[in-house]
Coordinates of C-alpha atoms in Angstrom, one line a residue:
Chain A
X1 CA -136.9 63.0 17.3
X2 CA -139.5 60.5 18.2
X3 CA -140.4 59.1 21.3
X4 CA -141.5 55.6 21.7
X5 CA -143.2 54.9 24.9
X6 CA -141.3 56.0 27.6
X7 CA -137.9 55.5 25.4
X8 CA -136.1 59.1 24.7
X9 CA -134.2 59.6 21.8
X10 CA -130.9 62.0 22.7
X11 CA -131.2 65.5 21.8
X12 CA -127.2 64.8 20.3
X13 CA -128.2 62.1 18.5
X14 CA -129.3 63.2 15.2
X15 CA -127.2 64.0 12.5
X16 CA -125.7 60.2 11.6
X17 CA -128.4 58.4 9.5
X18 CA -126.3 55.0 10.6
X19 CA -128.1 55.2 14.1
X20 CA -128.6 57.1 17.4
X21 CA -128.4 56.8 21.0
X22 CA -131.7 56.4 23.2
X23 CA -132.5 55.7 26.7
X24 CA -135.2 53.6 28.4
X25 CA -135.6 53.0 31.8
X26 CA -132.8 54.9 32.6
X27 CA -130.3 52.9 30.6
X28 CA -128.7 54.2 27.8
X29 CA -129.1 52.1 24.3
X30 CA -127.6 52.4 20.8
X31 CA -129.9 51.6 17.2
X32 CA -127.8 50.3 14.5
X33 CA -129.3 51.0 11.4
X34 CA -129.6 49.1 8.5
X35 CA -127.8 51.7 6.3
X36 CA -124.9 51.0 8.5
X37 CA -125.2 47.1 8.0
X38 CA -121.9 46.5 6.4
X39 CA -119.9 49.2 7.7
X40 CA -120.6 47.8 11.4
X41 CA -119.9 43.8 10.3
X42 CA -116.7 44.9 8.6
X43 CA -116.1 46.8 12.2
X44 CA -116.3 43.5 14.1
X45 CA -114.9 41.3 10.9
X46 CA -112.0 42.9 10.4
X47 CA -111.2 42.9 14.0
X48 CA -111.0 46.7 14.7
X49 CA -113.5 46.9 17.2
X50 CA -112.4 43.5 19.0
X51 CA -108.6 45.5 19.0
X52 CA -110.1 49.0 19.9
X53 CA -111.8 47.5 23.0
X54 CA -108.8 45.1 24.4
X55 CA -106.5 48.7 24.3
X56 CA -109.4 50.8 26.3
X57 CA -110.0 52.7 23.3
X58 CA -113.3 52.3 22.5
X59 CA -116.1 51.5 25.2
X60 CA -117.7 48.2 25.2
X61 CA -121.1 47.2 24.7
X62 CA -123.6 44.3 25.0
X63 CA -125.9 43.4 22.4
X64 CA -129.5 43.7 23.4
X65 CA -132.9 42.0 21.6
X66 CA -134.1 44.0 18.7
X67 CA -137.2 44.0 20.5
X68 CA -136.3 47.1 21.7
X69 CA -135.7 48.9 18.4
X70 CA -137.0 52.3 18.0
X71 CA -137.6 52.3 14.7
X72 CA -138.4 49.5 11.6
X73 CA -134.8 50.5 9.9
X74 CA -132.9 48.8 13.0
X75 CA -130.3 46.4 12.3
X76 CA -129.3 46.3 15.8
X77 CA -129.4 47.7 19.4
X78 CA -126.2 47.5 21.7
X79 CA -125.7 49.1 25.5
X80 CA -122.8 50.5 25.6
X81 CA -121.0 50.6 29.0
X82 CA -122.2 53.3 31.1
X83 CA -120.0 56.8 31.4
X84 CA -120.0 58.3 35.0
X85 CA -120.4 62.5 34.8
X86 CA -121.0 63.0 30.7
X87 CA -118.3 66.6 30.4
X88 CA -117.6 68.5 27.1
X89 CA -114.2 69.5 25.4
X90 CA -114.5 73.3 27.0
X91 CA -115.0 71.8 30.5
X92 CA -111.7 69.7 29.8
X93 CA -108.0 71.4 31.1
X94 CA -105.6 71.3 28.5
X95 CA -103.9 68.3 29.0
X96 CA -107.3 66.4 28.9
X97 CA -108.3 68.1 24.9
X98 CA -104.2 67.0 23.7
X99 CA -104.8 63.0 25.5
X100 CA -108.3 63.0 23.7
X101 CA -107.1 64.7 20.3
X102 CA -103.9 62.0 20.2
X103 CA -106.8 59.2 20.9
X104 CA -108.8 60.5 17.7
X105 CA -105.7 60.6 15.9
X106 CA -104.2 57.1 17.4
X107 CA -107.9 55.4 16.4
X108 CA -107.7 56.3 13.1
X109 CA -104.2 55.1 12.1
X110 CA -105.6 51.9 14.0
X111 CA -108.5 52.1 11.8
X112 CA -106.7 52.3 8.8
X113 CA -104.8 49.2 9.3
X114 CA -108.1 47.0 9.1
X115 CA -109.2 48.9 6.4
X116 CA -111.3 51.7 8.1
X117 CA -111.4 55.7 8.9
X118 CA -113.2 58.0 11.1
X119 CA -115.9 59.3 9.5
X120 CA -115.5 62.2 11.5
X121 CA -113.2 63.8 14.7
X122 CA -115.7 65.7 16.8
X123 CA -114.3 66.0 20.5
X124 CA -117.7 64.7 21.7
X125 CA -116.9 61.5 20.0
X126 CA -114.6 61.5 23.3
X127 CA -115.2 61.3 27.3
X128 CA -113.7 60.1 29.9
X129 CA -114.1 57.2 32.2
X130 CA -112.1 55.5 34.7
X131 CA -109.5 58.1 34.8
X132 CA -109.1 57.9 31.3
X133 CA -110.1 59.4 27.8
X134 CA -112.4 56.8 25.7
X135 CA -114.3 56.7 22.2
X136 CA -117.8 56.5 22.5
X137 CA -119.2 56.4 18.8
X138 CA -119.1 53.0 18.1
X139 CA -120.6 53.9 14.1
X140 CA -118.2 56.7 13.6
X141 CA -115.9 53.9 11.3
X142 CA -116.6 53.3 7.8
X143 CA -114.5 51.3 5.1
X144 CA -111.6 53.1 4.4
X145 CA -111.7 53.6 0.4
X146 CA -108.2 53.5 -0.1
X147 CA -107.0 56.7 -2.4
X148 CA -109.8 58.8 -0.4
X149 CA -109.1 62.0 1.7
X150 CA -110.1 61.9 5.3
X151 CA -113.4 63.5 5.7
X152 CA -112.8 64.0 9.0
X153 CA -109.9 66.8 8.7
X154 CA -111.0 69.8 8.9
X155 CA -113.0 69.0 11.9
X156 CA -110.2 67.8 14.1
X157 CA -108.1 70.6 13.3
X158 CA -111.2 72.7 14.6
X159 CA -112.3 70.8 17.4
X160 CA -108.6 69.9 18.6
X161 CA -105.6 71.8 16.9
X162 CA -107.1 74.7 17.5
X163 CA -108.6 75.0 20.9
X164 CA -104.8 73.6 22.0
X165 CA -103.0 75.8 20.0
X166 CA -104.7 78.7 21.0
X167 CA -103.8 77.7 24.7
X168 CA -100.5 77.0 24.4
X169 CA -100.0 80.3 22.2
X170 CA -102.0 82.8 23.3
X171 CA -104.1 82.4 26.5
X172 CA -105.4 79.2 28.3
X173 CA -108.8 80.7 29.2
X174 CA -109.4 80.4 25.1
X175 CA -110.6 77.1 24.9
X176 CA -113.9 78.3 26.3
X177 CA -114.2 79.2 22.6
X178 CA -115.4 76.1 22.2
X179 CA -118.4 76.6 23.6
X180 CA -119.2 79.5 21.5
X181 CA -118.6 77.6 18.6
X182 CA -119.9 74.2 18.9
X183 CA -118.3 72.3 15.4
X184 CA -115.0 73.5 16.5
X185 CA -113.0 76.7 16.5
X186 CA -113.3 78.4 12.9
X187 CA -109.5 77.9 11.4
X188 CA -109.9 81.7 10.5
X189 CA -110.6 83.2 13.4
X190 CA -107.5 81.2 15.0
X191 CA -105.2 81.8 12.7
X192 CA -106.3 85.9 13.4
X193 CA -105.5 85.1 17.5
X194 CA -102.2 82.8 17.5
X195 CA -99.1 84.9 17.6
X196 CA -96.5 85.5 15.4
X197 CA -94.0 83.3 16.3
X198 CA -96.2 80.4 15.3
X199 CA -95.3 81.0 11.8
X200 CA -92.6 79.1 12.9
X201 CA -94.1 75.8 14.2
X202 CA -94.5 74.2 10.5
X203 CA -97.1 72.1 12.2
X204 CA -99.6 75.2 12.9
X205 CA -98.3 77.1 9.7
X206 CA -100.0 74.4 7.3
X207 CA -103.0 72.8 9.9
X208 CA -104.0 76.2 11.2
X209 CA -103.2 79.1 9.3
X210 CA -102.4 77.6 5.4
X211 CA -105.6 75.6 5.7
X212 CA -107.7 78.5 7.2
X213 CA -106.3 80.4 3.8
X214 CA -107.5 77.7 1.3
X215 CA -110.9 77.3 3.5
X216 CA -111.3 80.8 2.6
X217 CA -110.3 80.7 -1.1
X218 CA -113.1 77.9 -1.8
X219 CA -115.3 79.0 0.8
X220 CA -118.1 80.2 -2.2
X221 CA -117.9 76.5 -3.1
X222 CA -118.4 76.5 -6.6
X223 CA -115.7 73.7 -6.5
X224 CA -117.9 70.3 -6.2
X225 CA -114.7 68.1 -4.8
X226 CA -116.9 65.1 -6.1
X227 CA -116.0 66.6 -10.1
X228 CA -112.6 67.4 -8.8
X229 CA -112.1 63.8 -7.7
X230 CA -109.0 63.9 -5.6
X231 CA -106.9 61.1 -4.5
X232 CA -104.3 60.6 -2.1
X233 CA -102.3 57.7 -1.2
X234 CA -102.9 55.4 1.7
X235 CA -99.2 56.8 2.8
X236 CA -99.8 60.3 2.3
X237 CA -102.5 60.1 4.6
X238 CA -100.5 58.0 7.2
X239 CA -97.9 61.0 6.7
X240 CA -100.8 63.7 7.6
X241 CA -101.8 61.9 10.5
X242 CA -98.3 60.9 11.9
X243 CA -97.7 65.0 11.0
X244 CA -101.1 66.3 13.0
X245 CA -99.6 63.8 15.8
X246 CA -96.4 65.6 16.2
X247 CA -97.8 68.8 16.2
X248 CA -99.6 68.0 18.8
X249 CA -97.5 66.5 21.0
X250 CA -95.7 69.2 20.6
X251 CA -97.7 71.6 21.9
X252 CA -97.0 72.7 25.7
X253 CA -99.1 75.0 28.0
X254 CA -96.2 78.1 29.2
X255 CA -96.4 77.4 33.1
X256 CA -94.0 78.9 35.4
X257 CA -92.4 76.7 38.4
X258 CA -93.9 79.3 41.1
X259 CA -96.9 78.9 39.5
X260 CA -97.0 75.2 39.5
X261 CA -95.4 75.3 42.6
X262 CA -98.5 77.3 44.1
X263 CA -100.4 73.9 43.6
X264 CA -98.0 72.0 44.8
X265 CA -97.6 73.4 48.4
X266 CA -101.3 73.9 48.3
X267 CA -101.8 69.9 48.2
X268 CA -99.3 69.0 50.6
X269 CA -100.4 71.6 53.0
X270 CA -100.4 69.6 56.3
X271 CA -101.5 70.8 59.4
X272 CA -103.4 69.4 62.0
X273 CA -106.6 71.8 61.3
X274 CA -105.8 70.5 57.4
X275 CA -106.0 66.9 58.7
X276 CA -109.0 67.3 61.3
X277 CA -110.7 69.0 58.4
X278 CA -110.4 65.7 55.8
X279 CA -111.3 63.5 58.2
X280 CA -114.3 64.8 59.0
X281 CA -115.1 64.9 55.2
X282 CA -114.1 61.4 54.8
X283 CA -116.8 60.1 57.8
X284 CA -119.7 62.4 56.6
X285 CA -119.0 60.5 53.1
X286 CA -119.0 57.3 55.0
X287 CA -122.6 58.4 56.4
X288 CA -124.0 58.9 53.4
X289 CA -122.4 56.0 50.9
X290 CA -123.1 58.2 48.0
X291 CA -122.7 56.3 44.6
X292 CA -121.7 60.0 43.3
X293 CA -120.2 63.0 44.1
X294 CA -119.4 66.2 42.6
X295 CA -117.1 68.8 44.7
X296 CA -117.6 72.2 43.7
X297 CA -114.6 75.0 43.9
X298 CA -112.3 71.6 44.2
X299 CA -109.3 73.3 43.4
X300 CA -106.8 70.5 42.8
X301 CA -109.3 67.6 44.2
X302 CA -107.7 67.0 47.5
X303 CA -111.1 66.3 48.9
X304 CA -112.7 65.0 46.3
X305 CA -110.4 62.5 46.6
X306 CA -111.3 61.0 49.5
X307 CA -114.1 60.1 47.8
X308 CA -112.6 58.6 44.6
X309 CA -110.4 56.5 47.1
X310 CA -113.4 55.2 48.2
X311 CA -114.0 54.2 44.8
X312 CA -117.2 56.8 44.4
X313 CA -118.0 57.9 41.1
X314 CA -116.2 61.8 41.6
X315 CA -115.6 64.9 39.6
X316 CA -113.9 67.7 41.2
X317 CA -115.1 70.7 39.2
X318 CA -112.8 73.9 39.6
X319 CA -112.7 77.7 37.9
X320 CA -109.2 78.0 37.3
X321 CA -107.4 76.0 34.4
X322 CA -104.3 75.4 36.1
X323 CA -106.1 73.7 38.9
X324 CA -107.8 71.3 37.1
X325 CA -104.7 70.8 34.8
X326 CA -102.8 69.6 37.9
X327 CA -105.5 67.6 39.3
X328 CA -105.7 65.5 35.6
X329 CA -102.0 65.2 35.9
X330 CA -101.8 64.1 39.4
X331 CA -104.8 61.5 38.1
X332 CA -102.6 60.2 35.3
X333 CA -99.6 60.0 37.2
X334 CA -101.4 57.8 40.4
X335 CA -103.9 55.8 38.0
X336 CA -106.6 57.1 40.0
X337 CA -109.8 55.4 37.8
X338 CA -112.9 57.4 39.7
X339 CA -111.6 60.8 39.7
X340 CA -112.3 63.5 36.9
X341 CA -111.4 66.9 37.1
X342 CA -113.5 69.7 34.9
X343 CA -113.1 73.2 34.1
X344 CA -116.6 75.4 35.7
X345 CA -117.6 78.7 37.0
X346 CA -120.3 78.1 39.4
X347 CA -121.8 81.6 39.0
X348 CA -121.5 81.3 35.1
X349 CA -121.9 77.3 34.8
X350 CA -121.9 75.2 31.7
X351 CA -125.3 75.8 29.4
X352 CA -127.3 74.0 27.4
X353 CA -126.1 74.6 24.1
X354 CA -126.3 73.3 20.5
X355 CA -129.1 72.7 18.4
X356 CA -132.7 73.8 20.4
X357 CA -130.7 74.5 23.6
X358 CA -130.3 70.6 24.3
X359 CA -127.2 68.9 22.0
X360 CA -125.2 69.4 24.8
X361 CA -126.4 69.3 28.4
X362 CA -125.9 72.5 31.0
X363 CA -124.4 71.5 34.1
X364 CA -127.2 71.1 35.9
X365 CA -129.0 69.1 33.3
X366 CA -126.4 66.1 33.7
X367 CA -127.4 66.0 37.4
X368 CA -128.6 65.1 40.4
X369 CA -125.6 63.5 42.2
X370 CA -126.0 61.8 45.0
X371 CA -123.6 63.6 47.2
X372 CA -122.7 67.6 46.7
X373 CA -119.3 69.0 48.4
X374 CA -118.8 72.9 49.1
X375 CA -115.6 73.4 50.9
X376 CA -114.6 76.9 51.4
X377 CA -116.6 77.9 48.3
X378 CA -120.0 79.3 50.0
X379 CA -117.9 82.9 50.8
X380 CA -117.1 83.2 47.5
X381 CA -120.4 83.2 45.8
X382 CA -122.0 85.0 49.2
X383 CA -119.5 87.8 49.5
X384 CA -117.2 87.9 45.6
X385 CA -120.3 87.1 44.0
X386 CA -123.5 88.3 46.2
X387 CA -125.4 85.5 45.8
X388 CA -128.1 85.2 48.9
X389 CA -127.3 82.3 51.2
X390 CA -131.4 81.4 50.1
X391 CA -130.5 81.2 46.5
X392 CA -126.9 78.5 46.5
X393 CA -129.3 76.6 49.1
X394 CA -132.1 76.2 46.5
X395 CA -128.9 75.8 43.6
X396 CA -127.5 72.9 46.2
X397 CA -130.8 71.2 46.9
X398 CA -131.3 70.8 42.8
X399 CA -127.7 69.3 42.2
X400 CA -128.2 66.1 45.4
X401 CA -129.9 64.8 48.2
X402 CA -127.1 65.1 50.8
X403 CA -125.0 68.2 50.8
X404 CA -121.3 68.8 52.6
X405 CA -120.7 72.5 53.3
X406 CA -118.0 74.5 55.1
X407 CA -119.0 77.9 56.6
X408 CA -116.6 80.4 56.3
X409 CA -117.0 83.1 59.1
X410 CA -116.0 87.0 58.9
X411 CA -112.9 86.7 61.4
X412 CA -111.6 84.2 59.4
X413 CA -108.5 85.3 56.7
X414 CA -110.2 84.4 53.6
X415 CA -113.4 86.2 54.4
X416 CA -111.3 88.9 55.2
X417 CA -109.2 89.0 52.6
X418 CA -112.5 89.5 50.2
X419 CA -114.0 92.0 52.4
X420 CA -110.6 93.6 52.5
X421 CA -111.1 96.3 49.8
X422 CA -114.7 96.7 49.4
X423 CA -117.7 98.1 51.6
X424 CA -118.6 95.1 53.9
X425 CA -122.8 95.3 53.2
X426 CA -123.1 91.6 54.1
X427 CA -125.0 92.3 57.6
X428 CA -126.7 88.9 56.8
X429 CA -123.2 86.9 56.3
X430 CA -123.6 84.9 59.8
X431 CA -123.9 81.7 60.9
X432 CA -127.8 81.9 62.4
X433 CA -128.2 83.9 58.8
X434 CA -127.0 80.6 56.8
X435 CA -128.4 77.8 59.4
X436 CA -131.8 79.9 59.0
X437 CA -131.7 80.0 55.2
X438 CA -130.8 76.8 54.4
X439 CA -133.1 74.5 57.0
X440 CA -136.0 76.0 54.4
X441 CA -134.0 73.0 52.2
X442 CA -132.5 70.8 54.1
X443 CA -132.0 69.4 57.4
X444 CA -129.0 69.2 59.3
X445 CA -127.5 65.9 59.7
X446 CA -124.3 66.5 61.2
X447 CA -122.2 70.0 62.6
X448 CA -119.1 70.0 63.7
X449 CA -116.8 72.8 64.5
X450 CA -113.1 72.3 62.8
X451 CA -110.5 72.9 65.8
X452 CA -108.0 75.7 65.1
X453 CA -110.2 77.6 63.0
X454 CA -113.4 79.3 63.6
X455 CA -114.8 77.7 60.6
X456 CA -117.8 74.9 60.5
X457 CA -118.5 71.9 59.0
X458 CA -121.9 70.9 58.1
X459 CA -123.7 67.1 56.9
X460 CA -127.0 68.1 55.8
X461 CA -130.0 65.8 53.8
X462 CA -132.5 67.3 51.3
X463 CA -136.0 67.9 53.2
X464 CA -138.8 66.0 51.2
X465 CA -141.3 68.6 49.8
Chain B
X1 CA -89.2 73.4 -4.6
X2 CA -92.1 73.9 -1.8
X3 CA -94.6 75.2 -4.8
X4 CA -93.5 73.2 -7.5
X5 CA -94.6 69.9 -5.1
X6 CA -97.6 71.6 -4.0
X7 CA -98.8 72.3 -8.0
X8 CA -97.5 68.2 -8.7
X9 CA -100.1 68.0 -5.7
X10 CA -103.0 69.3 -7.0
X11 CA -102.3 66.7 -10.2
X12 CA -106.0 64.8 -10.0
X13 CA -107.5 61.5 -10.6
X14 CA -111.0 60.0 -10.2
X15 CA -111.8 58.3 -7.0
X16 CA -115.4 57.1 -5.3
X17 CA -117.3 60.2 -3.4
X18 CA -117.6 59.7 0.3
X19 CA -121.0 58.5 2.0
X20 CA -120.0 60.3 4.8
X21 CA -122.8 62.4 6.8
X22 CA -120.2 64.8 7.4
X23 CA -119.4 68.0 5.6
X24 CA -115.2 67.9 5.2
X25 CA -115.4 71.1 3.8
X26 CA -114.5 72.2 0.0
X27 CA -111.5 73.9 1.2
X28 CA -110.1 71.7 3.7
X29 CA -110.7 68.5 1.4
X30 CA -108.3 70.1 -1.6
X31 CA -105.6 71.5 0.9
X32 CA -105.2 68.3 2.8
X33 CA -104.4 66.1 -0.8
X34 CA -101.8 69.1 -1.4
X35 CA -100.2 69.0 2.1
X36 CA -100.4 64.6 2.6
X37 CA -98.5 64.6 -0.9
X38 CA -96.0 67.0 0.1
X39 CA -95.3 65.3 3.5
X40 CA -95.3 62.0 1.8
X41 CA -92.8 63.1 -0.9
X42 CA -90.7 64.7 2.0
X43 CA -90.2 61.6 3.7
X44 CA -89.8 59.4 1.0
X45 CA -86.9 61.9 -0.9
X46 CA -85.5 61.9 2.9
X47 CA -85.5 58.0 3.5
X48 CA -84.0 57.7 -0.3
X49 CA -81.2 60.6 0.6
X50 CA -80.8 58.7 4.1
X51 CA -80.1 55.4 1.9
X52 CA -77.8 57.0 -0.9
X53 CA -75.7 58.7 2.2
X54 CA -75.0 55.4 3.7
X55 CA -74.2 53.8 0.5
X56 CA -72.2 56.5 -0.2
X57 CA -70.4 56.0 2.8
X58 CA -70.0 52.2 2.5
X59 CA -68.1 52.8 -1.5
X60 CA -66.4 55.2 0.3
X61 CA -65.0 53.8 3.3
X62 CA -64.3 50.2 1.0
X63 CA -62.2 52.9 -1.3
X64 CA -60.4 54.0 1.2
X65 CA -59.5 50.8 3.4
X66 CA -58.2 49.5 0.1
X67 CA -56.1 52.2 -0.6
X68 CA -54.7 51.8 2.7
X69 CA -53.6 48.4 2.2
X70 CA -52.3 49.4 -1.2
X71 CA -50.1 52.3 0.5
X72 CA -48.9 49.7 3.1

């Protein structure tokens, strides 16, 4: 796309001719085209976007001078309200994909009653902010042409009944599918993976595997569906929505007590080294003021919330499904607005992906933060993963300018229990070894040794090069 | 019943093409008309079966009240 000056077109931003988004100066800006005139005056008009906003379900913007226009087809430019960490559906725990697929489906039957429709359901028309999912396309409605389809079907059966599906069915680690396939799961390929028994969930027998069956039969498409002409009733749709709806709802990830419980007693674990420990987290964050942090191996977020009390910008980014499920739920269930919880492997983190490696940014590509937290996580990529202490300090240094990390010694029960049934070659994993490698990046601020363990905690800042 | 509503589904008229940018797929477009009919029929041969029970019920319990009183 073209570049104005020093204003940057996004790399996602291509494929609606009704606008795109842009940034300038660091702040992110919205074009309204002209071929989206009436479309985006019926949006305001009819009240829809006035009713979308007051319900949190759309994010707000401000209208800006169309001095600022990218291009001569402009109609308008709007800001929208700036999103914290930008995450994608395959970084999302399960119960985050079903609240942002029952959004979709809640905006459209909103839509429909001023007399508009999605024109389409992609998951990244969703993110979330203050605690909560939100709708950031502000062109995605169009005049709903009553007697019309919805255009946007297929796509959120790929991008959301299928992903949850296949984790409530078959195995939660399967929404990383979505980042294989970036326009949603292919119905077909689901349909191959769900069991058996969803035969009997009439839901997922006609949106997944009925409608992967007639996706095949026209697949050659020699049928043009404009000569075909189909209608359908303003109620019939309702009924398909209201239907999608309840399937999805319906849908519920197989967790055992003991295995919830795990989480549970992990969070409420409560003694005085526990205690020592967060309270030295919570002052380093106090010397440092970040405006954001990101915690990395935050399990359920215990820490990380220190810094979301603080009202700090947070995301609390964690390996294992579960954890991150919990942490969401435990965010929904306090109201806690600057805390978001997202699905990563550090040693495998989130690419770019998409069209020329940039629709969607890698994880370190929606960085730097100001503040980076790594509690109990440097052992795991040192010894699990054999990562040199000189190669997480250079990954560190490129994610913030100030940097909280716990060094976990040998001696101590989690090294130990890694180191338990392998061939300890880590000569080098020592606390001189680490304070040596990482002073090439940083300087330390701050050490402190946490009592009752034989662990350390260090503050450190981001040398200038 | 479940294929004679589906082939009453597939029963077309003309409507206006979409502008969308989107492709809804050939597939997906005809399937959803066949399975929003069938749901909408469900519901309203349900909501009309709902109403005739409870009519039913009202003759029914009017009958016999008044035979009641005729007995007495």
């Amino acid at each position: 796309m073209t570049n104005k000056g020093c204003d940057t077109v996004d790399a996602a931003s291509f494929r609606d001719p009704s606008g795109f988004i842009f940034s300038k100066n660091g702040s992110i800006y919205r074009q309204i085209n002209k071929v989206y005139q009436d479309d985006y005056d019926l949006l305001l008009s009819s009240g829809l976007f006035h009713d979308l906003v007051k319900n949190n379900y759309l994010i707000p913007h401000k209208d800006i001078s169309l001095s600022h226009k990218q291009t001569d087809d402009a109609y308008k430019i709007i800001a929208p309200e700036k999103i914290g960490t930008i995450s994608y559906p395959y970084e999302w725990s399960f119960s985050q994909l079903q609240d942002a697929a029952l959004l979709t489906l809640d905006i459209q039957l909103f839509a429909m009653e001023h007399g508009m429709s999605l024109k389409d359901a992609t998951a990244y028309n969703i993110q979330f902010h203050k605690g909560k999912p939100i709708f950031i396309d502000t062109l995605s409605f169009e005049e709903y042409i009553v007697g019309s389809p919805w255009v946007a079907y297929r796509q959120f059966c790929q991008h959301f009944l299928a992903p949850l599906s296949l984790c409530a069915y078959t195995d939660i680690r399967l929404s990383q599918l979505l980042k294989v396939y970036i326009d949603g799961i292919p119905l077909d390929l689901v349909s191959s993976l769900l069991p058996r028994s969803t035969l009997f969930n009439l839901g997922l027998i006609t949106h997944i595997h009925m409608h992967a069956r007639s996706q095949s039969k026209y697949s050659d498409n020699i049928v043009s569906i404009k000569e075909k002409s189909l209608k359908m009733s303003q109620y019939a749709l309702k009924m398909l929505l209201l239907n999608l709806r309840s399937t999805i709802v319906k849908l519920k990830l197989k967790v055992s007590k003991t295995e919830w419980g795990h989480y549970y007693t992990f969070t409420n674990y409560s003694n005085s080294s526990f205690t020592k420990k967060k309270k030295m987290v919570s002052d380093y964050i106090d010397m440092v003021k970040p405006k954001s942090v990101w915690d990395l191996g935050a399990n359920t977020g215990e820490f990380t919330l220190l810094a979301s009390k603080k009202k700090i910008d947070s995301v609390a980014w964690d390996i294992d499904p579960l954890a991150v499920e919990y942490a969401y739920q435990q965010v929904k269930k306090t109201n806690e607005t600057h805390l978001l919880p997202l699905l990563l492997d550090l040693t495998n983190p989130s690419p770019g992906i998409g069209w020329a490696h940039k629709e969607r940014k890698s994880f370190v590509g929606r960085g730097p933060v100001d503040l980076v937290m790594a509690l109990a996580i440097l052992h795991h990529l040192s010894l699990s993963n054999n990562v040199p202490f000189d190669q997480t300090a250079s990954f560190f240094a490129s994610l913030a300018e100030n940097l909280i990390i716990e060094f976990v010694p040998k001696g101590d029960s989690q090294v130990d229990k890694l180191l338990k049934n392998r061939e300890d070659i880590f000569d080098s994993y020592d606390l001189k070894s680490f304070e040596n490698a990482y002073q090439k990046y940083f300087k330390i601020v701050k050490k402190d040794h946490i009592p009752g363990t034989k662990r350390t905690m260090y503050l450190m800042k981001r040398k200038t090069v | 019943m479940l294929m004679f509503l589906l082939f009453l589904a597939f029963f077309i008229l003309f409507t206006k093409p979409a502008h969308a940018y989107l492709d809804p797929g050939t597939g997906s477009y005809i399937f959803q008309v066949a399975v929003a009919t069938f749901l909408a029929s469900g519901y309203f041969l349900r909501n009309k079966l709902s109403d005739g029970i409870s009519l039913l019920k009202k003759v029914t319990s009017k009958f016999t009240s008044k035979k009641k009183e005729d007995d007495k």
